[in-house]
XYZ file of N, CA and C in Angstrom:
723
model
N -4.235 7.738 -100.214
C -2.623 8.354 -100.959
C -3.742 8.832 -101.505
N -3.593 9.853 -102.810
C -3.661 10.153 -104.022
C -3.485 9.398 -105.090
N -4.157 9.954 -106.474
C -3.859 8.825 -107.304
C -2.497 9.283 -108.085
N -2.134 10.533 -107.561
C -0.460 10.797 -108.556
C 0.847 10.207 -107.315
N 0.058 10.517 -106.321
C 1.231 10.127 -105.472
C 1.522 8.417 -106.062
N 0.096 7.649 -106.208
C 0.239 6.341 -106.434
C 0.828 6.224 -108.003
N 0.870 6.952 -108.986
C 1.253 6.798 -110.007
C 2.945 6.811 -110.428
N 3.401 7.663 -109.353
C 4.390 8.247 -109.445
C 5.230 6.829 -108.527
N 5.147 6.498 -107.757
C 5.479 5.266 -106.970
C 5.440 3.919 -107.991
N 4.393 3.669 -108.945
C 3.945 1.869 -109.582
C 5.436 2.424 -110.803
N 4.916 3.265 -111.499
C 6.009 4.025 -112.569
C 6.745 4.272 -112.528
N 7.478 5.474 -111.788
C 8.261 6.523 -111.711
C 9.610 5.607 -111.062
N 9.578 4.381 -109.632
C 10.562 3.459 -109.366
C 10.671 2.610 -109.860
N 9.758 1.966 -110.062
C 9.910 0.637 -110.620
C 9.313 -0.464 -109.362
N 8.849 0.255 -108.423
C 8.228 -0.767 -107.053
C 6.615 -0.899 -107.387
N 6.364 -1.794 -107.978
C 5.062 -2.283 -109.249
C 4.369 -3.337 -108.122
N 3.470 -2.836 -108.081
C 2.537 -3.646 -106.910
C 1.178 -4.376 -107.682
N 0.429 -5.227 -107.715
C -0.495 -6.001 -107.447
C -1.851 -5.460 -106.407
N -3.046 -5.089 -107.132
C -4.059 -5.185 -106.007
C -4.712 -6.300 -105.420
N -5.027 -5.777 -103.764
C -5.478 -7.312 -103.353
C -6.404 -7.707 -103.768
N -7.567 -7.154 -104.165
C -8.402 -7.420 -104.232
C -8.679 -8.449 -105.607
N -9.248 -8.991 -105.591
C -9.351 -9.441 -107.263
C -7.976 -10.673 -107.639
N -7.235 -10.773 -107.320
C -5.971 -10.987 -108.190
C -5.277 -12.761 -106.981
N -6.777 -13.105 -107.240
C -6.209 -14.404 -106.405
C -5.101 -15.239 -107.503
N -4.149 -15.876 -106.999
C -3.147 -16.834 -107.574
C -3.996 -17.874 -108.380
N -3.630 -18.411 -109.579
C -4.030 -19.411 -109.879
C -3.633 -20.579 -109.870
N -4.748 -21.714 -109.472
C -4.346 -22.900 -108.991
C -3.377 -23.678 -109.148
N -3.085 -23.795 -108.019
C -1.617 -24.587 -108.358
C -0.315 -23.855 -108.480
N -0.215 -22.650 -108.898
C 0.887 -21.316 -109.339
C 1.865 -22.430 -108.497
N 1.856 -21.976 -106.982
C 3.074 -21.677 -106.052
C 2.229 -22.324 -104.886
N 1.335 -23.124 -104.367
C 0.806 -23.885 -103.153
C 2.004 -24.572 -102.640
N 2.310 -24.235 -101.476
C 2.682 -24.492 -100.668
C 3.357 -26.360 -100.627
N 2.447 -26.886 -100.774
C 2.728 -28.183 -101.059
C 3.603 -28.956 -101.762
N 4.231 -27.275 -102.948
C 4.098 -28.083 -104.086
C 6.076 -27.452 -104.178
N 6.373 -27.102 -103.162
C 7.439 -26.454 -102.915
C 8.234 -27.348 -103.547
N 10.083 -26.949 -104.465
C 11.059 -27.345 -104.789
C 11.880 -27.430 -103.395
N 12.085 -28.111 -102.642
C 13.470 -28.850 -101.767
C 14.352 -30.195 -102.029
N 14.840 -28.436 -102.431
C 16.267 -29.327 -103.695
C 17.218 -28.543 -101.981
N 18.116 -29.744 -102.464
C 19.360 -29.152 -101.895
C 20.116 -28.439 -101.834
N 20.794 -27.593 -101.133
C 21.638 -26.408 -101.572
C 22.926 -27.038 -102.374
N 22.772 -25.453 -103.568
C 24.033 -26.067 -104.536
C 24.887 -25.681 -103.663
N 25.750 -26.446 -104.438
C 27.228 -25.886 -104.002
C 27.785 -24.935 -103.945
N 28.378 -24.557 -102.898
C 28.955 -23.527 -102.419
C 27.903 -22.456 -102.457
N 27.131 -22.914 -102.263
C 25.807 -21.736 -101.516
C 26.227 -21.675 -100.285
N 25.582 -20.768 -100.183
C 25.747 -19.669 -98.949
C 24.177 -20.067 -97.582
N 24.975 -21.438 -96.866
C 23.219 -21.838 -96.465
C 23.245 -20.770 -95.070
N 23.731 -20.565 -94.769
C 23.526 -18.949 -93.135
C 22.109 -18.759 -93.372
N 21.909 -18.445 -95.189
C 20.928 -17.204 -95.603
C 19.603 -17.991 -95.443
N 19.445 -19.522 -95.512
C 18.355 -20.349 -94.586
C 17.815 -20.345 -93.094
N 18.168 -19.436 -92.510
C 17.837 -19.100 -91.204
C 16.672 -17.789 -90.988
N 15.746 -17.938 -90.781
C 14.392 -17.476 -90.850
C 15.091 -16.913 -89.299
N 14.197 -15.116 -89.580
C 13.935 -14.536 -88.434
C 12.373 -13.763 -88.388
N 11.676 -14.456 -87.911
C 10.561 -13.438 -88.065
C 10.348 -12.031 -87.330
N 11.871 -11.602 -86.861
C 11.688 -9.944 -86.404
C 11.990 -8.972 -87.572
N 12.201 -9.711 -88.763
C 11.956 -9.009 -89.748
C 10.944 -8.708 -90.973
N 9.908 -9.860 -90.416
C 8.313 -9.142 -91.120
C 7.995 -7.891 -90.600
N 8.384 -7.219 -89.504
C 7.814 -6.062 -89.226
C 8.023 -4.785 -90.406
N 10.053 -4.692 -90.658
C 10.215 -4.174 -91.500
C 9.795 -3.830 -92.921
N 9.230 -5.432 -93.114
C 9.174 -5.132 -94.933
C 7.584 -4.955 -94.937
N 7.073 -5.408 -94.013
C 5.383 -5.217 -93.562
C 5.143 -3.367 -94.214
N 6.153 -2.360 -93.340
C 6.356 -1.437 -93.425
C 6.435 -0.478 -95.203
N 6.951 -1.061 -95.922
C 7.920 -1.028 -97.152
C 6.752 -1.887 -98.363
N 5.748 -2.796 -98.155
C 4.750 -2.759 -98.401
C 3.799 -2.286 -99.298
N 3.391 -1.956 -100.212
C 2.394 -1.247 -101.046
C 1.578 -1.512 -101.865
N -0.101 -1.374 -101.240
C -0.926 -2.198 -102.261
C -1.598 -0.823 -103.076
N -1.560 -1.600 -104.483
C -2.275 -0.544 -104.856
C -2.158 -1.212 -106.490
N -2.854 -0.526 -107.783
C -3.298 -0.796 -109.246
C -1.592 -1.480 -109.407
N -1.949 -2.424 -110.453
C -0.455 -2.588 -111.680
C -0.389 -2.100 -112.795
N 0.740 -1.060 -112.631
C 0.773 -0.718 -114.173
C 1.655 -1.465 -115.300
N 2.707 -2.242 -114.114
C 3.466 -2.983 -115.131
C 3.354 -4.703 -114.650
N 3.203 -5.394 -115.606
C 2.931 -6.733 -114.858
C 4.372 -7.465 -114.244
N 4.543 -8.575 -114.002
C 5.610 -8.690 -113.252
C 6.314 -9.559 -113.838
N 6.940 -10.291 -114.164
C 8.660 -10.915 -114.055
C 7.862 -12.575 -114.517
N 7.353 -13.307 -115.900
C 7.123 -14.192 -115.845
C 7.757 -15.260 -114.855
N 8.822 -15.082 -114.400
C 9.416 -16.386 -113.579
C 10.820 -15.788 -113.595
N 11.440 -16.788 -112.499
C 12.833 -16.113 -112.410
C 13.778 -15.964 -112.807
N 13.502 -17.096 -114.293
C 14.290 -16.320 -115.294
C 14.652 -15.581 -115.897
N 12.674 -15.019 -116.191
C 12.777 -13.912 -117.238
C 13.531 -12.778 -115.605
N 13.143 -12.950 -114.333
C 13.603 -11.493 -113.360
C 15.004 -11.563 -113.960
N 15.886 -12.265 -113.391
C 16.878 -12.717 -113.559
C 18.272 -11.666 -115.350
N 17.514 -12.615 -116.249
C 17.813 -11.983 -117.233
C 17.443 -10.024 -117.656
N 16.007 -9.727 -116.923
C 15.973 -8.302 -116.787
C 16.858 -7.958 -115.858
N 16.915 -8.528 -114.996
C 17.830 -7.794 -113.831
C 19.246 -6.243 -114.333
N 19.896 -5.943 -113.797
C 21.447 -5.570 -114.175
C 22.040 -6.315 -113.188
N 21.475 -6.685 -111.885
C 22.265 -7.575 -111.211
C 21.426 -7.779 -109.939
N 21.817 -9.744 -109.542
C 20.867 -10.385 -108.438
C 21.921 -10.436 -107.468
N 21.367 -9.536 -105.998
C 22.486 -9.761 -105.157
C 22.329 -11.166 -104.214
N 22.478 -11.758 -103.285
C 22.756 -11.770 -102.175
C 22.938 -10.367 -100.925
N 22.123 -9.803 -100.116
C 21.830 -8.636 -99.359
C 21.879 -8.590 -97.722
N 22.020 -7.969 -97.088
C 21.197 -8.076 -96.043
C 21.417 -5.908 -95.977
N 20.091 -5.808 -94.974
C 20.471 -4.352 -95.419
C 21.107 -3.981 -94.318
N 22.196 -2.959 -94.361
C 22.795 -2.176 -93.287
C 22.246 -0.952 -92.796
N 21.205 -0.083 -93.646
C 20.751 1.102 -92.896
C 20.360 1.606 -93.718
N 18.832 2.533 -93.766
C 18.207 3.034 -94.568
C 18.124 4.671 -94.150
N 17.659 5.665 -94.733
C 18.135 6.688 -95.256
C 16.972 7.908 -95.630
N 16.401 9.007 -95.361
C 15.434 9.784 -96.705
C 16.270 10.287 -98.042
N 15.955 9.865 -98.934
C 16.345 10.223 -100.215
C 16.006 11.149 -100.453
N 14.610 11.748 -101.612
C 14.860 12.662 -102.006
C 13.075 12.724 -101.681
N 12.959 13.755 -102.300
C 11.312 13.965 -102.896
C 10.942 14.896 -103.756
N 10.187 14.484 -104.543
C 9.147 13.918 -106.020
C 8.025 14.066 -106.375
N 7.876 15.916 -105.906
C 6.263 15.909 -105.598
C 5.961 15.207 -105.113
N 5.162 14.915 -103.952
C 4.975 14.776 -102.699
C 4.983 12.950 -102.675
N 6.304 12.858 -102.978
C 6.416 11.377 -102.444
C 8.389 12.237 -102.072
N 8.162 10.749 -100.468
C 10.021 11.194 -100.381
C 9.514 9.964 -100.513
N 10.911 9.268 -100.716
C 11.523 8.028 -101.089
C 12.662 7.940 -100.173
N 13.294 6.458 -99.614
C 14.083 6.588 -98.609
C 15.140 5.542 -99.476
N 16.483 5.169 -99.044
C 17.467 4.319 -99.820
C 17.827 3.342 -98.737
N 17.729 2.201 -98.931
C 17.902 0.910 -98.299
C 19.612 0.811 -98.351
N 20.788 0.908 -98.197
C 21.887 0.706 -98.207
C 21.717 -1.365 -97.899
N 22.743 -1.523 -99.143
C 23.007 -2.950 -98.781
C 24.264 -3.386 -98.879
N 24.498 -4.495 -97.475
C 25.099 -5.260 -97.934
C 25.566 -5.914 -97.922
N 26.537 -6.394 -99.656
C 25.913 -7.748 -100.479
C 27.474 -8.000 -100.005
N 26.985 -9.192 -100.212
C 27.984 -11.218 -100.278
C 28.560 -11.670 -100.760
N 27.278 -11.851 -102.130
C 27.551 -12.424 -103.847
C 26.737 -11.956 -104.010
N 26.986 -11.357 -105.585
C 26.355 -11.548 -106.430
C 26.516 -12.915 -107.135
N 25.407 -12.506 -107.610
C 25.024 -13.745 -108.343
C 24.681 -14.161 -109.463
N 24.340 -12.825 -110.138
C 23.983 -12.934 -112.251
C 23.761 -11.261 -112.581
N 24.572 -11.145 -113.411
C 24.642 -9.827 -114.006
C 25.870 -9.424 -112.631
N 26.231 -7.774 -112.748
C 27.037 -7.747 -112.347
C 26.804 -5.934 -111.653
N 27.226 -5.296 -110.540
C 27.051 -4.037 -110.398
C 28.096 -2.953 -110.990
N 27.668 -1.948 -110.974
C 28.400 -0.596 -110.928
C 29.798 -1.037 -110.312
N 31.003 -0.913 -111.432
C 32.228 -1.105 -110.690
C 32.248 0.566 -109.672
N 32.095 1.260 -110.126
C 32.185 2.645 -109.002
C 31.116 3.118 -107.476
N 30.353 1.770 -107.855
C 29.439 1.376 -106.691
C 29.757 0.621 -105.793
N 30.082 -0.522 -105.823
C 30.469 -1.657 -105.265
C 31.172 -1.246 -103.674
N 30.383 -1.719 -102.757
C 30.442 -0.998 -101.533
C 29.661 0.164 -101.194
N 28.857 0.291 -101.827
C 27.638 2.145 -101.819
C 26.363 1.447 -102.540
N 26.234 0.363 -102.122
C 24.773 0.105 -102.972
C 23.516 -0.225 -102.388
N 22.799 1.254 -102.876
C 21.798 2.040 -102.665
C 20.863 2.032 -103.165
N 19.065 1.227 -102.612
C 18.076 1.332 -103.216
C 16.996 1.724 -102.834
N 16.369 2.851 -103.912
C 15.533 3.096 -103.947
C 13.732 3.078 -103.642
N 13.609 3.259 -102.500
C 11.675 2.977 -102.172
C 10.876 3.960 -102.164
N 9.936 3.726 -102.224
C 9.018 4.787 -102.405
C 8.694 5.156 -100.388
N 8.640 6.015 -100.507
C 8.508 5.779 -98.072
C 6.908 6.593 -97.936
N 6.516 7.720 -98.759
C 4.712 8.119 -98.287
C 4.636 9.703 -98.362
N 4.299 10.236 -97.761
C 4.100 11.688 -97.787
C 5.279 12.212 -96.894
N 5.841 13.436 -97.710
C 7.076 13.638 -96.765
C 7.055 14.301 -95.441
N 6.029 14.846 -94.510
C 5.854 15.489 -93.616
C 5.192 14.142 -92.364
N 5.309 12.581 -93.596
C 5.302 11.413 -92.000
C 6.402 10.859 -91.955
N 7.681 11.589 -93.051
C 9.137 10.650 -93.087
C 9.383 10.102 -92.031
N 9.695 11.468 -91.293
C 10.510 11.618 -90.270
C 9.939 10.236 -88.858
N 8.639 9.598 -88.798
C 8.089 8.957 -88.037
C 8.676 7.424 -88.513
N 7.909 7.600 -90.205
C 8.076 6.020 -90.869
C 10.031 5.996 -91.012
N 11.143 6.615 -91.051
C 11.758 5.941 -90.783
C 12.970 5.683 -89.825
N 12.385 6.343 -88.253
C 12.894 6.125 -87.087
C 11.909 4.351 -87.067
N 11.102 4.520 -87.621
C 10.326 2.789 -86.799
C 11.374 2.534 -87.811
N 11.479 2.383 -89.336
C 12.416 1.416 -90.161
C 13.991 1.053 -89.443
N 14.838 2.293 -88.891
C 15.974 2.211 -88.786
C 15.680 1.107 -87.097
N 14.172 1.425 -86.702
C 14.161 0.498 -85.375
C 14.034 -0.870 -85.458
N 14.101 -0.942 -86.793
C 13.522 -2.514 -87.378
C 14.242 -2.939 -88.354
N 15.587 -3.072 -87.919
C 16.686 -3.453 -89.389
C 16.231 -4.736 -88.961
N 16.434 -5.235 -90.735
C 16.105 -6.805 -91.198
C 17.719 -7.875 -90.499
N 17.241 -8.607 -89.696
C 19.139 -9.338 -89.788
C 19.453 -10.707 -90.989
N 17.841 -11.047 -91.114
C 18.814 -12.502 -92.512
C 18.852 -11.793 -93.694
N 19.788 -12.145 -94.534
C 19.194 -12.261 -96.072
C 18.889 -12.266 -96.821
N 18.494 -11.494 -97.783
C 17.683 -11.317 -99.531
C 17.889 -11.766 -100.178
N 17.146 -12.534 -101.083
C 18.073 -11.672 -102.796
C 17.274 -10.765 -103.295
N 18.021 -10.274 -104.129
C 17.684 -8.512 -104.322
C 18.009 -8.858 -106.095
N 16.886 -8.469 -107.170
C 16.695 -8.445 -108.459
C 17.361 -6.318 -108.314
N 18.294 -6.308 -108.950
C 18.328 -4.630 -108.811
C 18.242 -4.280 -110.704
N 17.484 -2.731 -110.741
C 18.265 -2.669 -111.882
C 18.270 -1.406 -111.121
N 19.816 -0.553 -112.223
C 20.777 0.915 -111.823
C 20.330 1.720 -112.258
N 19.942 3.084 -111.393
C 18.602 3.937 -111.838
C 19.778 5.287 -113.348
N 21.642 4.373 -113.681
C 22.106 5.040 -113.822
C 21.639 5.748 -115.648
N 20.868 4.467 -116.496
C 20.242 3.937 -116.825
C 19.008 3.837 -117.375
N 18.002 4.714 -116.997
C 16.552 4.529 -116.457
C 16.047 5.096 -117.892
N 14.520 3.570 -118.457
C 14.474 3.421 -119.654
C 13.416 4.994 -119.558
N 12.994 5.387 -121.323
C 12.512 6.610 -121.399
C 10.577 6.263 -120.443
N 11.003 7.434 -120.165
C 9.481 7.317 -119.918
C 8.058 7.617 -120.271
N 7.423 6.475 -120.080
C 6.476 6.276 -120.681
C 5.218 6.936 -120.204
N 5.240 6.284 -118.508
C 3.589 6.574 -117.359
C 3.144 7.780 -117.569
N 1.245 8.416 -117.553
C 1.595 9.487 -116.874
C 1.407 9.379 -115.585
N 1.600 11.194 -116.130
C 1.931 11.564 -114.790
C 3.407 12.004 -114.087
N 4.258 11.375 -114.943
C 5.967 11.058 -114.797
C 6.596 11.660 -116.119
N 6.883 12.810 -115.193
C 8.497 13.119 -116.272
C 9.913 12.734 -116.030
N 11.396 13.496 -116.283
C 11.973 13.186 -116.372
C 12.647 14.206 -114.991
N 11.700 14.956 -115.112
C 12.013 15.916 -113.463
C 11.502 15.828 -112.355
N 10.231 14.857 -112.539
C 9.802 14.492 -111.524
C 10.510 12.931 -111.117
N 10.551 12.411 -112.041
C 11.311 11.613 -111.472
C 12.798 10.867 -112.100
N 14.092 11.501 -112.000
C 14.975 11.657 -112.277
C 15.731 10.480 -112.230
N 16.679 10.650 -113.340
C 17.593 8.744 -113.197
C 18.746 9.457 -112.237
N 18.908 8.645 -111.291
C 20.447 8.811 -110.423
C 21.593 7.819 -110.841
N 22.566 7.809 -111.030
C 23.506 6.706 -111.519
C 24.038 6.453 -109.666
N 23.528 6.991 -109.157
C 23.966 6.664 -107.117
C 23.283 5.596 -106.996
N 22.020 5.019 -107.595
C 20.944 4.552 -107.049
C 20.419 3.753 -107.838
N 19.899 2.421 -106.817
C 19.786 1.456 -107.380
C 17.701 1.026 -107.268
N 16.801 0.727 -108.212
C 15.318 0.183 -107.427
C 15.375 -1.310 -107.936
N 14.329 -1.803 -107.127
C 14.029 -3.367 -107.374
C 13.844 -3.230 -108.643
N 13.912 -3.916 -109.660
C 13.624 -5.114 -110.650
C 11.857 -4.572 -110.613
N 11.346 -5.461 -109.698
C 9.726 -4.764 -109.286
C 9.679 -5.638 -108.008
N 8.153 -5.316 -108.162
C 7.518 -5.641 -105.669
C 8.212 -7.249 -105.897
N 7.676 -8.134 -106.560
C 7.719 -9.256 -106.751
C 8.782 -10.004 -106.428
N 10.042 -9.244 -107.769
C 11.525 -9.865 -107.471
C 12.393 -9.590 -106.302
N 11.438 -10.109 -104.889
C 12.876 -9.997 -103.639
C 12.714 -11.236 -103.245
N 13.600 -11.782 -102.548
C 12.622 -13.232 -101.977
C 13.788 -13.133 -100.283
N 13.234 -13.529 -99.345
C 13.951 -14.267 -98.136
C 13.554 -15.186 -97.766
N 14.243 -16.174 -96.512
C 13.749 -16.938 -95.668
C 12.616 -16.992 -95.205
N 11.634 -18.082 -95.279
C 10.220 -17.350 -94.384
C 10.091 -18.124 -93.523
N 8.900 -18.601 -92.325
C 9.097 -20.018 -91.938
C 9.280 -21.297 -91.732
N 8.288 -21.548 -93.479
C 8.429 -22.998 -94.106
C 9.540 -22.667 -95.170
N 9.404 -21.427 -95.763
C 9.962 -21.495 -97.440
C 10.045 -20.125 -97.490
N 10.786 -20.148 -98.537
C 10.965 -19.321 -99.612
C 9.634 -17.794 -99.647
N 10.027 -16.839 -98.992
C 8.806 -15.884 -99.107
C 8.959 -14.692 -100.285
N 8.048 -13.532 -100.815
C 8.274 -12.401 -101.453
C 7.979 -10.879 -100.698
N 8.939 -11.142 -99.570
C 8.302 -10.289 -98.297
C 7.424 -8.737 -98.427
N 8.100 -8.679 -99.651
C 7.407 -7.050 -100.391
C 6.407 -6.830 -101.307
N 5.933 -8.284 -101.446
C 4.534 -7.510 -102.835
C 3.219 -8.749 -102.226
N 2.631 -7.506 -102.508
C 0.764 -8.587 -101.866
C 0.737 -9.318 -102.616
N 0.253 -10.166 -101.781
C 0.005 -12.153 -102.465
C -1.901 -11.841 -102.611
N -2.220 -13.382 -103.049
C -3.507 -12.997 -103.009
C -4.641 -13.845 -102.070
N -5.667 -14.171 -102.411
C -6.141 -15.284 -101.540
C -5.843 -15.982 -100.455
N -5.832 -16.114 -99.126
C -5.091 -17.242 -98.078
C -3.784 -17.109 -98.380
N -3.085 -15.473 -98.653
C -2.224 -15.553 -98.579
C -0.892 -16.266 -100.076
N -1.845 -16.898 -101.202
C -1.038 -17.112 -102.198
C -0.239 -16.917 -102.718
N 0.709 -16.685 -102.992
C 1.823 -16.240 -104.181
C 1.189 -16.276 -105.709
N 1.030 -14.795 -105.563
C 0.719 -14.659 -107.126
C 1.388 -15.205 -108.248
N 0.476 -15.213 -109.668
C 1.532 -15.636 -110.869
C 2.488 -15.166 -111.508
N 3.506 -15.592 -111.609
C 4.827 -14.912 -111.660
C 5.704 -15.147 -111.235
N 6.304 -14.330 -111.446
C 7.710 -14.313 -110.080
C 7.977 -14.478 -109.328
N 6.342 -14.350 -108.503
C 6.043 -14.521 -106.882
C 6.421 -15.810 -107.013
N 4.898 -16.526 -107.334
C 5.037 -18.041 -107.297
C 5.899 -19.022 -107.519
N 6.608 -18.660 -108.442
C 7.679 -19.168 -109.098
C 9.139 -19.667 -108.189
N 9.448 -18.535 -107.312
C 9.798 -18.124 -106.763
C 10.004 -18.278 -104.813
N 8.726 -18.258 -104.721
C 8.204 -19.124 -103.502
C 8.239 -20.996 -103.528
N 8.223 -21.040 -104.606
C 8.072 -22.924 -104.540
C 9.134 -24.220 -104.145
N 10.416 -23.141 -103.919
C 11.518 -23.174 -103.159
C 11.293 -23.206 -101.760
N 11.337 -24.193 -101.355
C 11.394 -24.611 -98.920
C 13.105 -23.433 -99.242
N 14.180 -24.027 -99.645
C 15.514 -23.306 -98.974
C 15.868 -21.668 -99.309
N 15.974 -20.294 -99.308
C 16.723 -19.252 -100.038
C 17.953 -20.204 -100.589
N 18.536 -20.897 -99.711
C 19.855 -20.996 -100.808
C 20.064 -22.274 -101.959
N 18.449 -22.688 -102.192
C 18.033 -23.034 -103.240
C 17.680 -22.222 -104.085
N 16.966 -21.420 -103.883
C 16.613 -20.345 -105.342
C 18.037 -19.665 -105.401
N 19.263 -19.531 -104.392
C 20.107 -18.778 -104.971
C 21.000 -19.830 -106.155
N 21.017 -20.915 -105.614
C 21.722 -21.927 -106.870
C 20.817 -21.782 -107.973
N 19.254 -22.388 -107.779
C 18.915 -22.164 -109.632
C 19.079 -20.786 -110.195
N 19.082 -18.938 -109.341
C 19.264 -18.477 -110.244
C 21.125 -18.682 -110.994
N 22.009 -19.120 -110.019
C 23.135 -19.293 -110.702
C 23.432 -20.410 -111.687
N 22.306 -21.103 -112.140
C 22.359 -22.290 -112.725
C 22.003 -21.590 -113.872
N 21.140 -20.896 -114.005
C 20.384 -19.105 -114.905
C 21.738 -18.986 -115.777
N 22.357 -18.326 -114.647
C 23.692 -17.913 -115.278
C 24.706 -18.001 -116.275
N 24.692 -19.540 -115.311
C 26.185 -20.270 -116.168
C 25.834 -20.587 -117.532
């Protein structure tokens, strides 16, 4: 992967990851033994607490290891405040989107069951597509087929940014031409700001982790403190309230 491609991934689409080497989590930042074992908040969608081990294959295909250009939100509260919308959703489809230079992007169609904070664009309700970097265009067809064959069954919590009001371009090698705004699309707030139900606790399936698979400091560690996804949803509701 060349440096131009990685810069566009991390800076242009707000899909930011942290290099695995030398990025171990702080002691006790999110140890499994320190999880919050709350009862689901009133009205929480308890079906989201079901673990689907097969979902890992899909998310592994989208995980990117790379240099950090933008720090993750400090915690779930900060991510909630910075996102245009926080939703509970399943992935219903995946398709190729646009080519920007030597980068092919893919669109994940979300079936939103609940908006737990913020708001979605009214004209896009029912058509929520989140853009992700996929790879070099020549390998896109094979990668797309693999993703389509392994769509996740479980729900997840997504922190979304609408691309219709993208922030000014300030990163090197990224211009409005190589990373144009698109009011029909969303982007993840940060690769660490997305959570699903894991085997024993809430997990961030898209973000790289530290040594011994410990969560990295910031929103990843904060979200992974919860043992149930419904408890995290209740926490986000309380922030918004």
